[in-house]
GROMACS .gro file of N, CA and C in nm:
model
  534
    1UNK      N    1   3.894  -2.269   9.448
    1UNK     CA    2   3.851  -2.237   9.314
    1UNK      C    3   3.957  -2.146   9.253
    2UNK      N    4   4.012  -2.192   9.142
    2UNK     CA    5   4.111  -2.112   9.071
    2UNK      C    6   4.040  -2.024   8.969
    3UNK      N    7   4.090  -1.905   8.954
    3UNK     CA    8   4.028  -1.810   8.863
    3UNK      C    9   4.097  -1.810   8.728
    4UNK      N   10   4.019  -1.829   8.622
    4UNK     CA   11   4.066  -1.806   8.487
    4UNK      C   12   4.165  -1.906   8.432
    5UNK      N   13   4.162  -2.030   8.479
    5UNK     CA   14   4.253  -2.128   8.419
    5UNK      C   15   4.178  -2.213   8.317
    6UNK      N   16   4.254  -2.262   8.219
    6UNK     CA   17   4.200  -2.350   8.115
    6UNK      C   18   4.082  -2.288   8.041
    7UNK      N   19   4.085  -2.156   8.028
    7UNK     CA   20   3.981  -2.084   7.955
    7UNK      C   21   4.045  -2.028   7.828
    8UNK      N   22   3.995  -2.067   7.714
    8UNK     CA   23   4.047  -2.016   7.587
    8UNK      C   24   4.193  -2.047   7.562
    9UNK      N   25   4.242  -2.156   7.618
    9UNK     CA   26   4.380  -2.195   7.594
    9UNK      C   27   4.483  -2.122   7.678
   10UNK      N   28   4.438  -2.039   7.771
   10UNK     CA   29   4.530  -1.962   7.854
   10UNK      C   30   4.543  -2.026   7.992
   11UNK      N   31   4.657  -2.003   8.054
   11UNK     CA   32   4.682  -2.051   8.190
   11UNK      C   33   4.638  -2.196   8.206
   12UNK      N   34   4.701  -2.284   8.132
   12UNK     CA   35   4.667  -2.426   8.132
   12UNK      C   36   4.728  -2.496   8.253
   13UNK      N   37   4.644  -2.564   8.329
   13UNK     CA   38   4.687  -2.652   8.438
   13UNK      C   39   4.604  -2.779   8.429
   14UNK      N   40   4.670  -2.892   8.410
   14UNK     CA   41   4.599  -3.020   8.409
   14UNK      C   42   4.551  -3.048   8.552
   15UNK      N   43   4.432  -3.103   8.562
   15UNK     CA   44   4.377  -3.130   8.695
   15UNK      C   45   4.460  -3.234   8.770
   16UNK      N   46   4.521  -3.327   8.700
   16UNK     CA   47   4.610  -3.423   8.767
   16UNK      C   48   4.728  -3.349   8.830
   17UNK      N   49   4.781  -3.249   8.761
   17UNK     CA   50   4.891  -3.169   8.815
   17UNK      C   51   4.845  -3.085   8.934
   18UNK      N   52   4.724  -3.033   8.926
   18UNK     CA   53   4.670  -2.955   9.038
   18UNK      C   54   4.651  -3.046   9.160
   19UNK      N   55   4.595  -3.165   9.139
   19UNK     CA   56   4.578  -3.258   9.252
   19UNK      C   57   4.713  -3.293   9.315
   20UNK      N   58   4.813  -3.317   9.232
   20UNK     CA   59   4.947  -3.350   9.283
   20UNK      C   60   5.005  -3.233   9.362
   21UNK      N   61   4.989  -3.111   9.311
   21UNK     CA   62   5.039  -2.992   9.380
   21UNK      C   63   4.972  -2.977   9.516
   22UNK      N   64   4.839  -2.991   9.520
   22UNK     CA   65   4.766  -2.976   9.646
   22UNK      C   66   4.806  -3.085   9.745
   23UNK      N   67   4.831  -3.205   9.696
   23UNK     CA   68   4.877  -3.313   9.784
   23UNK      C   69   5.016  -3.282   9.840
   24UNK      N   70   5.105  -3.227   9.755
   24UNK     CA   71   5.240  -3.189   9.802
   24UNK      C   72   5.233  -3.080   9.909
   25UNK      N   73   5.130  -2.997   9.903
   25UNK     CA   74   5.113  -2.892  10.005
   25UNK      C   75   5.061  -2.948  10.137
   26UNK      N   76   5.031  -3.078  10.139
   26UNK     CA   77   4.986  -3.141  10.262
   26UNK      C   78   4.837  -3.159  10.275
   27UNK      N   79   4.762  -3.126  10.169
   27UNK     CA   80   4.618  -3.144  10.174
   27UNK      C   81   4.586  -3.290  10.144
   28UNK      N   82   4.480  -3.341  10.201
   28UNK     CA   83   4.444  -3.481  10.178
   28UNK      C   84   4.309  -3.491  10.109
   29UNK      N   85   4.281  -3.612  10.060
   29UNK     CA   86   4.153  -3.641   9.993
   29UNK      C   87   4.122  -3.539   9.883
   30UNK      N   88   4.221  -3.505   9.804
   30UNK     CA   89   4.207  -3.403   9.699
   30UNK      C   90   4.126  -3.459   9.583
   31UNK      N   91   4.021  -3.388   9.544
   31UNK     CA   92   3.937  -3.423   9.431
   31UNK      C   93   3.917  -3.296   9.348
   32UNK      N   94   3.923  -3.308   9.216
   32UNK     CA   95   3.894  -3.194   9.130
   32UNK      C   96   3.764  -3.218   9.056
   33UNK      N   97   3.703  -3.109   9.012
   33UNK     CA   98   3.577  -3.115   8.938
   33UNK      C   99   3.593  -3.032   8.812
   34UNK      N  100   3.565  -3.091   8.699
   34UNK     CA  101   3.578  -3.027   8.569
   34UNK      C  102   3.723  -2.986   8.545
   35UNK      N  103   3.747  -2.906   8.445
   35UNK     CA  104   3.884  -2.864   8.409
   35UNK      C  105   3.911  -2.719   8.443
   36UNK      N  106   3.825  -2.659   8.525
   36UNK     CA  107   3.835  -2.515   8.548
   36UNK      C  108   3.885  -2.478   8.686
   37UNK      N  109   3.960  -2.568   8.750
   37UNK     CA  110   4.024  -2.532   8.875
   37UNK      C  111   3.938  -2.540   8.998
   38UNK      N  112   3.847  -2.635   9.001
   38UNK     CA  113   3.765  -2.658   9.120
   38UNK      C  114   3.823  -2.777   9.194
   39UNK      N  115   3.859  -2.758   9.319
   39UNK     CA  116   3.916  -2.867   9.398
   39UNK      C  117   3.854  -2.868   9.537
   40UNK      N  118   3.834  -2.988   9.587
   40UNK     CA  119   3.787  -3.009   9.723
   40UNK      C  120   3.895  -3.090   9.794
   41UNK      N  121   3.930  -3.050   9.915
   41UNK     CA  122   4.036  -3.120   9.989
   41UNK      C  123   4.018  -3.096  10.138
   42UNK      N  124   4.089  -3.174  10.216
   42UNK     CA  125   4.094  -3.155  10.361
   42UNK      C  126   4.225  -3.085  10.395
   43UNK      N  127   4.216  -2.986  10.483
   43UNK     CA  128   4.334  -2.913  10.529
   43UNK      C  129   4.338  -2.919  10.681
   44UNK      N  130   4.439  -2.857  10.738
   44UNK     CA  131   4.449  -2.851  10.883
   44UNK      C  132   4.323  -2.784  10.937
   45UNK      N  133   4.266  -2.836  11.047
   45UNK     CA  134   4.140  -2.781  11.099
   45UNK      C  135   4.147  -2.633  11.138
   46UNK      N  136   4.265  -2.585  11.177
   46UNK     CA  137   4.276  -2.446  11.220
   46UNK      C  138   4.325  -2.352  11.111
   47UNK      N  139   4.333  -2.401  10.987
   47UNK     CA  140   4.381  -2.319  10.875
   47UNK      C  141   4.275  -2.217  10.834
   48UNK      N  142   4.321  -2.097  10.802
   48UNK     CA  143   4.230  -1.992  10.757
   48UNK      C  144   4.223  -1.997  10.604
   49UNK      N  145   4.103  -1.986  10.548
   49UNK     CA  146   4.088  -1.995  10.402
   49UNK      C  147   4.177  -1.899  10.324
   50UNK      N  148   4.190  -1.774  10.369
   50UNK     CA  149   4.273  -1.678  10.296
   50UNK      C  150   4.420  -1.717  10.299
   51UNK      N  151   4.465  -1.776  10.409
   51UNK     CA  152   4.604  -1.823  10.417
   51UNK      C  153   4.625  -1.942  10.324
   52UNK      N  154   4.528  -2.032  10.319
   52UNK     CA  155   4.537  -2.146  10.227
   52UNK      C  156   4.542  -2.097  10.083
   53UNK      N  157   4.457  -2.000  10.050
   53UNK     CA  158   4.455  -1.945   9.914
   53UNK      C  159   4.591  -1.887   9.878
   54UNK      N  160   4.651  -1.813   9.969
   54UNK     CA  161   4.783  -1.753   9.943
   54UNK      C  162   4.889  -1.862   9.923
   55UNK      N  163   4.884  -1.967  10.003
   55UNK     CA  164   4.979  -2.079   9.987
   55UNK      C  165   4.963  -2.144   9.850
   56UNK      N  166   4.839  -2.165   9.809
   56UNK     CA  167   4.813  -2.229   9.680
   56UNK      C  168   4.858  -2.138   9.566
   57UNK      N  169   4.830  -2.009   9.576
   57UNK     CA  170   4.873  -1.914   9.473
   57UNK      C  171   5.025  -1.914   9.458
   58UNK      N  172   5.098  -1.914   9.571
   58UNK     CA  173   5.245  -1.916   9.566
   58UNK      C  174   5.295  -2.046   9.504
   59UNK      N  175   5.233  -2.158   9.542
   59UNK     CA  176   5.276  -2.289   9.488
   59UNK      C  177   5.251  -2.297   9.338
   60UNK      N  178   5.140  -2.242   9.291
   60UNK     CA  179   5.111  -2.240   9.147
   60UNK      C  180   5.213  -2.152   9.075
   61UNK      N  181   5.244  -2.038   9.133
   61UNK     CA  182   5.344  -1.949   9.072
   61UNK      C  183   5.479  -2.020   9.062
   62UNK      N  184   5.517  -2.091   9.166
   62UNK     CA  185   5.645  -2.162   9.165
   62UNK      C  186   5.644  -2.280   9.068
   63UNK      N  187   5.537  -2.359   9.071
   63UNK     CA  188   5.533  -2.483   8.991
   63UNK      C  189   5.501  -2.459   8.844
   64UNK      N  190   5.413  -2.365   8.816
   64UNK     CA  191   5.364  -2.347   8.680
   64UNK      C  192   5.405  -2.213   8.618
   65UNK      N  193   5.474  -2.130   8.694
   65UNK     CA  194   5.522  -2.000   8.650
   65UNK      C  195   5.408  -1.916   8.592
   66UNK      N  196   5.304  -1.905   8.671
   66UNK     CA  197   5.191  -1.820   8.632
   66UNK      C  198   5.122  -1.769   8.757
   67UNK      N  199   5.061  -1.654   8.741
   67UNK     CA  200   4.985  -1.594   8.850
   67UNK      C  201   4.838  -1.633   8.834
   68UNK      N  202   4.786  -1.702   8.934
   68UNK     CA  203   4.646  -1.746   8.931
   68UNK      C  204   4.584  -1.713   9.066
   69UNK      N  205   4.473  -1.644   9.063
   69UNK     CA  206   4.402  -1.610   9.186
   69UNK      C  207   4.326  -1.733   9.235
   70UNK      N  208   4.325  -1.753   9.365
   70UNK     CA  209   4.260  -1.868   9.426
   70UNK      C  210   4.164  -1.818   9.534
   71UNK      N  211   4.047  -1.878   9.540
   71UNK     CA  212   3.951  -1.848   9.645
   71UNK      C  213   3.919  -1.979   9.716
   72UNK      N  214   3.935  -1.981   9.846
   72UNK     CA  215   3.908  -2.100   9.925
   72UNK      C  216   3.787  -2.074  10.013
   73UNK      N  217   3.698  -2.170  10.016
   73UNK     CA  218   3.583  -2.167  10.106
   73UNK      C  219   3.584  -2.296  10.187
   74UNK      N  220   3.552  -2.285  10.314
   74UNK     CA  221   3.539  -2.404  10.397
   74UNK      C  222   3.410  -2.476  10.359
   75UNK      N  223   3.398  -2.599  10.405
   75UNK     CA  224   3.274  -2.673  10.381
   75UNK      C  225   3.152  -2.597  10.431
   76UNK      N  226   3.152  -2.549  10.556
   76UNK     CA  227   3.037  -2.474  10.604
   76UNK      C  228   3.010  -2.346  10.523
   77UNK      N  229   3.116  -2.280  10.477
   77UNK     CA  230   3.097  -2.159  10.396
   77UNK      C  231   3.030  -2.192  10.263
   78UNK      N  232   3.074  -2.299  10.198
   78UNK     CA  233   3.013  -2.336  10.071
   78UNK      C  234   2.869  -2.381  10.091
   79UNK      N  235   2.844  -2.455  10.197
   79UNK     CA  236   2.705  -2.496  10.226
   79UNK      C  237   2.617  -2.373  10.252
   80UNK      N  238   2.672  -2.272  10.319
   80UNK     CA  239   2.597  -2.149  10.343
   80UNK      C  240   2.565  -2.077  10.213
   81UNK      N  241   2.657  -2.080  10.116
   81UNK     CA  242   2.631  -2.021   9.985
   81UNK      C  243   2.513  -2.094   9.920
   82UNK      N  244   2.514  -2.225   9.926
   82UNK     CA  245   2.408  -2.305   9.864
   82UNK      C  246   2.275  -2.281   9.935
   83UNK      N  247   2.277  -2.284  10.067
   83UNK     CA  248   2.153  -2.265  10.144
   83UNK      C  249   2.103  -2.121  10.137
   84UNK      N  250   2.193  -2.025  10.114
   84UNK     CA  251   2.155  -1.884  10.109
   84UNK      C  252   2.107  -1.836   9.974
   85UNK      N  253   2.091  -1.927   9.879
   85UNK     CA  254   2.049  -1.892   9.743
   85UNK      C  255   1.917  -1.814   9.744
   86UNK      N  256   1.922  -1.685   9.708
   86UNK     CA  257   1.799  -1.607   9.708
   86UNK      C  258   1.707  -1.635   9.589
   87UNK      N  259   1.755  -1.717   9.495
   87UNK     CA  260   1.678  -1.747   9.375
   87UNK      C  261   1.640  -1.895   9.369
   88UNK      N  262   1.631  -1.960   9.484
   88UNK     CA  263   1.601  -2.103   9.489
   88UNK      C  264   1.468  -2.135   9.421
   89UNK      N  265   1.376  -2.041   9.423
   89UNK     CA  266   1.247  -2.065   9.359
   89UNK      C  267   1.257  -2.066   9.206
   90UNK      N  268   1.365  -2.012   9.152
   90UNK     CA  269   1.383  -2.007   9.007
   90UNK      C  270   1.480  -2.113   8.955
   91UNK      N  271   1.568  -2.160   9.042
   91UNK     CA  272   1.675  -2.250   8.997
   91UNK      C  273   1.673  -2.376   9.082
   92UNK      N  274   1.643  -2.488   9.019
   92UNK     CA  275   1.646  -2.617   9.087
   92UNK      C  276   1.784  -2.680   9.069
   93UNK      N  277   1.833  -2.746   9.174
   93UNK     CA  278   1.963  -2.813   9.166
   93UNK      C  279   1.966  -2.909   9.049
   94UNK      N  280   2.075  -2.903   8.971
   94UNK     CA  281   2.096  -2.997   8.862
   94UNK      C  282   2.010  -2.972   8.740
   95UNK      N  283   1.926  -2.873   8.744
   95UNK     CA  284   1.838  -2.845   8.630
   95UNK      C  285   1.913  -2.764   8.525
   96UNK      N  286   1.859  -2.763   8.405
   96UNK     CA  287   1.922  -2.690   8.295
   96UNK      C  288   1.941  -2.543   8.329
   97UNK      N  289   1.847  -2.486   8.405
   97UNK     CA  290   1.861  -2.344   8.437
   97UNK      C  291   1.977  -2.316   8.531
   98UNK      N  292   2.037  -2.418   8.590
   98UNK     CA  293   2.156  -2.398   8.674
   98UNK      C  294   2.272  -2.340   8.596
   99UNK      N  295   2.271  -2.361   8.464
   99UNK     CA  296   2.376  -2.302   8.381
   99UNK      C  297   2.350  -2.153   8.354
  100UNK      N  298   2.234  -2.106   8.394
  100UNK     CA  299   2.198  -1.964   8.377
  100UNK      C  300   2.202  -1.888   8.510
  101UNK      N  301   2.261  -1.951   8.607
  101UNK     CA  302   2.267  -1.893   8.741
  101UNK      C  303   2.410  -1.901   8.791
  102UNK      N  304   2.464  -1.788   8.835
  102UNK     CA  305   2.603  -1.781   8.876
  102UNK      C  306   2.617  -1.748   9.024
  103UNK      N  307   2.720  -1.805   9.084
  103UNK     CA  308   2.767  -1.761   9.215
  103UNK      C  309   2.902  -1.695   9.189
  104UNK      N  310   2.912  -1.568   9.217
  104UNK     CA  311   3.036  -1.494   9.199
  104UNK      C  312   3.105  -1.488   9.335
  105UNK      N  313   3.210  -1.567   9.351
  105UNK     CA  314   3.282  -1.574   9.477
  105UNK      C  315   3.380  -1.457   9.484
  106UNK      N  316   3.380  -1.389   9.599
  106UNK     CA  317   3.458  -1.267   9.617
  106UNK      C  318   3.580  -1.294   9.705
  107UNK      N  319   3.689  -1.223   9.678
  107UNK     CA  320   3.811  -1.239   9.755
  107UNK      C  321   3.801  -1.181   9.895
  108UNK      N  322   3.705  -1.092   9.918
  108UNK     CA  323   3.688  -1.028  10.048
  108UNK      C  324   3.544  -0.982  10.062
  109UNK      N  325   3.506  -0.948  10.182
  109UNK     CA  326   3.374  -0.890  10.204
  109UNK      C  327   3.369  -0.754  10.137
  110UNK      N  328   3.250  -0.715  10.096
  110UNK     CA  329   3.233  -0.587  10.029
  110UNK      C  330   3.241  -0.472  10.129
  111UNK      N  331   3.308  -0.366  10.089
  111UNK     CA  332   3.319  -0.244  10.169
  111UNK      C  333   3.183  -0.173  10.165
  112UNK      N  334   3.125  -0.149  10.282
  112UNK     CA  335   2.991  -0.091  10.290
  112UNK      C  336   2.983   0.046  10.222
  113UNK      N  337   3.088   0.126  10.236
  113UNK     CA  338   3.089   0.259  10.175
  113UNK      C  339   3.089   0.250  10.022
  114UNK      N  340   3.174   0.163   9.968
  114UNK     CA  341   3.176   0.144   9.823
  114UNK      C  342   3.044   0.084   9.774
  115UNK      N  343   2.991  -0.010   9.850
  115UNK     CA  344   2.865  -0.075   9.812
  115UNK      C  345   2.751   0.026   9.806
  116UNK      N  346   2.752   0.123   9.895
  116UNK     CA  347   2.647   0.226   9.894
  116UNK      C  348   2.649   0.305   9.764
  117UNK      N  349   2.767   0.320   9.706
  117UNK     CA  350   2.780   0.395   9.581
  117UNK      C  351   2.769   0.305   9.458
  118UNK      N  352   2.824   0.184   9.467
  118UNK     CA  353   2.831   0.093   9.352
  118UNK      C  354   2.764  -0.040   9.386
  119UNK      N  355   2.635  -0.038   9.401
  119UNK     CA  356   2.562  -0.160   9.436
  119UNK      C  357   2.535  -0.241   9.310
  120UNK      N  358   2.589  -0.363   9.300
  120UNK     CA  359   2.566  -0.442   9.178
  120UNK      C  360   2.420  -0.478   9.155
  121UNK      N  361   2.339  -0.471   9.258
  121UNK     CA  362   2.196  -0.499   9.240
  121UNK      C  363   2.130  -0.394   9.151
  122UNK      N  364   2.193  -0.277   9.138
  122UNK     CA  365   2.137  -0.172   9.051
  122UNK      C  366   2.144  -0.212   8.903
  123UNK      N  367   2.233  -0.306   8.869
  123UNK     CA  368   2.246  -0.350   8.729
  123UNK      C  369   2.128  -0.435   8.684
  124UNK      N  370   2.073  -0.512   8.775
  124UNK     CA  371   1.960  -0.601   8.745
  124UNK      C  372   1.892  -0.632   8.878
  125UNK      N  373   1.809  -0.539   8.927
  125UNK     CA  374   1.754  -0.551   9.063
  125UNK      C  375   1.686  -0.685   9.095
  126UNK      N  376   1.618  -0.744   8.998
  126UNK     CA  377   1.548  -0.869   9.027
  126UNK      C  378   1.633  -0.991   8.998
  127UNK      N  379   1.759  -0.969   8.955
  127UNK     CA  380   1.842  -1.081   8.914
  127UNK      C  381   1.977  -1.088   8.987
  128UNK      N  382   2.002  -0.998   9.082
  128UNK     CA  383   2.129  -0.997   9.154
  128UNK      C  384   2.099  -0.992   9.304
  129UNK      N  385   2.162  -1.083   9.378
  129UNK     CA  386   2.147  -1.087   9.523
  129UNK      C  387   2.284  -1.093   9.589
  130UNK      N  388   2.292  -1.043   9.712
  130UNK     CA  389   2.418  -1.042   9.785
  130UNK      C  390   2.417  -1.144   9.897
  131UNK      N  391   2.532  -1.206   9.919
  131UNK     CA  392   2.552  -1.296  10.032
  131UNK      C  393   2.685  -1.263  10.097
  132UNK      N  394   2.732  -1.351  10.183
  132UNK     CA  395   2.859  -1.332  10.250
  132UNK      C  396   2.973  -1.373  10.157
  133UNK      N  397   3.045  -1.276  10.103
  133UNK     CA  398   3.154  -1.296  10.007
  133UNK      C  399   3.109  -1.372   9.884
  134UNK      N  400   2.984  -1.351   9.845
  134UNK     CA  401   2.930  -1.410   9.723
  134UNK      C  402   2.820  -1.318   9.670
  135UNK      N  403   2.813  -1.311   9.538
  135UNK     CA  404   2.703  -1.242   9.471
  135UNK      C  405   2.634  -1.345   9.385
  136UNK      N  406   2.504  -1.351   9.394
  136UNK     CA  407   2.424  -1.444   9.315
  136UNK      C  408   2.372  -1.368   9.193
  137UNK      N  409   2.381  -1.428   9.076
  137UNK     CA  410   2.331  -1.363   8.956
  137UNK      C  411   2.248  -1.460   8.874
  138UNK      N  412   2.120  -1.431   8.863
  138UNK     CA  413   2.027  -1.508   8.780
  138UNK      C  414   2.030  -1.446   8.641
  139UNK      N  415   2.053  -1.528   8.540
  139UNK     CA  416   2.067  -1.481   8.401
  139UNK      C  417   1.960  -1.550   8.316
  140UNK      N  418   1.835  -1.505   8.323
  140UNK     CA  419   1.726  -1.578   8.256
  140UNK      C  420   1.742  -1.587   8.104
  141UNK      N  421   1.809  -1.492   8.042
  141UNK     CA  422   1.830  -1.495   7.897
  141UNK      C  423   1.966  -1.554   7.859
  142UNK      N  424   2.036  -1.607   7.958
  142UNK     CA  425   2.169  -1.663   7.934
  142UNK      C  426   2.277  -1.571   7.985
  143UNK      N  427   2.392  -1.628   8.013
  143UNK     CA  428   2.502  -1.552   8.072
  143UNK      C  429   2.552  -1.443   7.979
  144UNK      N  430   2.560  -1.471   7.851
  144UNK     CA  431   2.611  -1.370   7.757
  144UNK      C  432   2.521  -1.248   7.745
  145UNK      N  433   2.391  -1.265   7.770
  145UNK     CA  434   2.297  -1.153   7.760
  145UNK      C  435   2.283  -1.078   7.892
  146UNK      N  436   2.342  -1.128   7.998
  146UNK     CA  437   2.326  -1.069   8.131
  146UNK      C  438   2.422  -0.953   8.151
  147UNK      N  439   2.390  -0.863   8.244
  147UNK     CA  440   2.483  -0.754   8.276
  147UNK      C  441   2.615  -0.811   8.329
  148UNK      N  442   2.724  -0.742   8.304
  148UNK     CA  443   2.857  -0.785   8.347
  148UNK      C  444   2.879  -0.747   8.493
  149UNK      N  445   2.814  -0.821   8.582
  149UNK     CA  446   2.826  -0.795   8.725
  149UNK      C  447   2.971  -0.821   8.769
  150UNK      N  448   3.030  -0.925   8.717
  150UNK     CA  449   3.169  -0.963   8.749
  150UNK      C  450   3.263  -0.843   8.729
  151UNK      N  451   3.262  -0.785   8.610
  151UNK     CA  452   3.350  -0.672   8.579
  151UNK      C  453   3.317  -0.549   8.662
  152UNK      N  454   3.189  -0.523   8.681
  152UNK     CA  455   3.143  -0.409   8.760
  152UNK      C  456   3.196  -0.419   8.903
  153UNK      N  457   3.187  -0.538   8.960
  153UNK     CA  458   3.229  -0.558   9.099
  153UNK      C  459   3.380  -0.542   9.112
  154UNK      N  460   3.455  -0.603   9.021
  154UNK     CA  461   3.601  -0.591   9.029
  154UNK      C  462   3.646  -0.446   9.014
  155UNK      N  463   3.587  -0.376   8.919
  155UNK     CA  464   3.628  -0.237   8.893
  155UNK      C  465   3.589  -0.144   9.006
  156UNK      N  466   3.466  -0.154   9.054
  156UNK     CA  467   3.414  -0.055   9.148
  156UNK      C  468   3.424  -0.094   9.295
  157UNK      N  469   3.419  -0.223   9.323
  157UNK     CA  470   3.419  -0.265   9.464
  157UNK      C  471   3.553  -0.320   9.510
  158UNK      N  472   3.649  -0.324   9.417
  158UNK     CA  473   3.790  -0.355   9.448
  158UNK      C  474   3.810  -0.489   9.516
  159UNK      N  475   3.741  -0.591   9.464
  159UNK     CA  476   3.763  -0.728   9.509
  159UNK      C  477   3.782  -0.815   9.385
  160UNK      N  478   3.855  -0.923   9.400
  160UNK     CA  479   3.868  -1.020   9.291
  160UNK      C  480   3.744  -1.109   9.292
  161UNK      N  481   3.707  -1.158   9.174
  161UNK     CA  482   3.587  -1.239   9.158
  161UNK      C  483   3.621  -1.361   9.074
  162UNK      N  484   3.565  -1.475   9.114
  162UNK     CA  485   3.565  -1.592   9.027
  162UNK      C  486   3.424  -1.647   9.028
  163UNK      N  487   3.372  -1.674   8.911
  163UNK     CA  488   3.232  -1.717   8.899
  163UNK      C  489   3.223  -1.866   8.869
  164UNK      N  490   3.118  -1.927   8.923
  164UNK     CA  491   3.085  -2.066   8.892
  164UNK      C  492   2.936  -2.073   8.866
  165UNK      N  493   2.896  -2.155   8.767
  165UNK     CA  494   2.752  -2.170   8.748
  165UNK      C  495   2.697  -2.258   8.860
  166UNK      N  496   2.568  -2.251   8.878
  166UNK     CA  497   2.505  -2.315   8.993
  166UNK      C  498   2.520  -2.467   8.989
  167UNK      N  499   2.521  -2.525   8.872
  167UNK     CA  500   2.540  -2.670   8.862
  167UNK      C  501   2.676  -2.708   8.922
  168UNK      N  502   2.780  -2.630   8.894
  168UNK     CA  503   2.912  -2.657   8.948
  168UNK      C  504   2.914  -2.637   9.099
  169UNK      N  505   2.850  -2.531   9.147
  169UNK     CA  506   2.847  -2.503   9.291
  169UNK      C  507   2.782  -2.620   9.366
  170UNK      N  508   2.669  -2.668   9.315
  170UNK     CA  509   2.601  -2.777   9.386
  170UNK      C  510   2.680  -2.908   9.376
  171UNK      N  511   2.750  -2.930   9.264
  171UNK     CA  512   2.836  -3.049   9.255
  171UNK      C  513   2.951  -3.041   9.355
  172UNK      N  514   3.007  -2.922   9.375
  172UNK     CA  515   3.111  -2.905   9.476
  172UNK      C  516   3.053  -2.936   9.615
  173UNK      N  517   2.932  -2.890   9.638
  173UNK     CA  518   2.865  -2.921   9.765
  173UNK      C  519   2.846  -3.070   9.785
  174UNK      N  520   2.815  -3.140   9.678
  174UNK     CA  521   2.799  -3.287   9.685
  174UNK      C  522   2.934  -3.353   9.717
  175UNK      N  523   3.042  -3.303   9.658
  175UNK     CA  524   3.174  -3.358   9.685
  175UNK      C  525   3.212  -3.340   9.833
  176UNK      N  526   3.166  -3.232   9.893
  176UNK     CA  527   3.195  -3.209  10.035
  176UNK      C  528   3.129  -3.316  10.122
  177UNK      N  529   3.011  -3.357  10.079
  177UNK     CA  530   2.937  -3.456  10.158
  177UNK      C  531   2.992  -3.597  10.139
  178UNK      N  532   3.069  -3.619  10.033
  178UNK     CA  533   3.118  -3.755  10.004
  178UNK      C  534   3.231  -3.795  10.096
   0.00000   0.00000   0.00000
């Protein structure tokens, strides 16, 4: 998942170009979803997600002359995000409310000491849940009306964040199964 591309005309990367780049890096069965930098691919079985992310970031910098943060999750990790949804009773897969529910993917696990001081659940206790390198945010009044958990986490918990709405997350999960 690439962070912040093709948003508001900034950091433009065509998905065909992204697929070609990922193929040149040696990944196979590359598929993209939407225009916002979501890709599913097969990599070496012993590859570590953070190492893959760093390789992709360097390749994007070289090919497109831009700095773009990348977060890689393995198939089992993404399935765990989907299965670990603490708001499953409020959000059905593929339903309209999936656009009001976010998975905020984190670049690293949260530091327990920082989390004790800056817990994002304090922003909306009934609407924010924590998982393994993911924060779930239910936005019943819409994303624009919801607390800025993304900014709070980056500023206070010192991790990079890229968010996807739940419809996108479940579609990525479907692509894994294909």
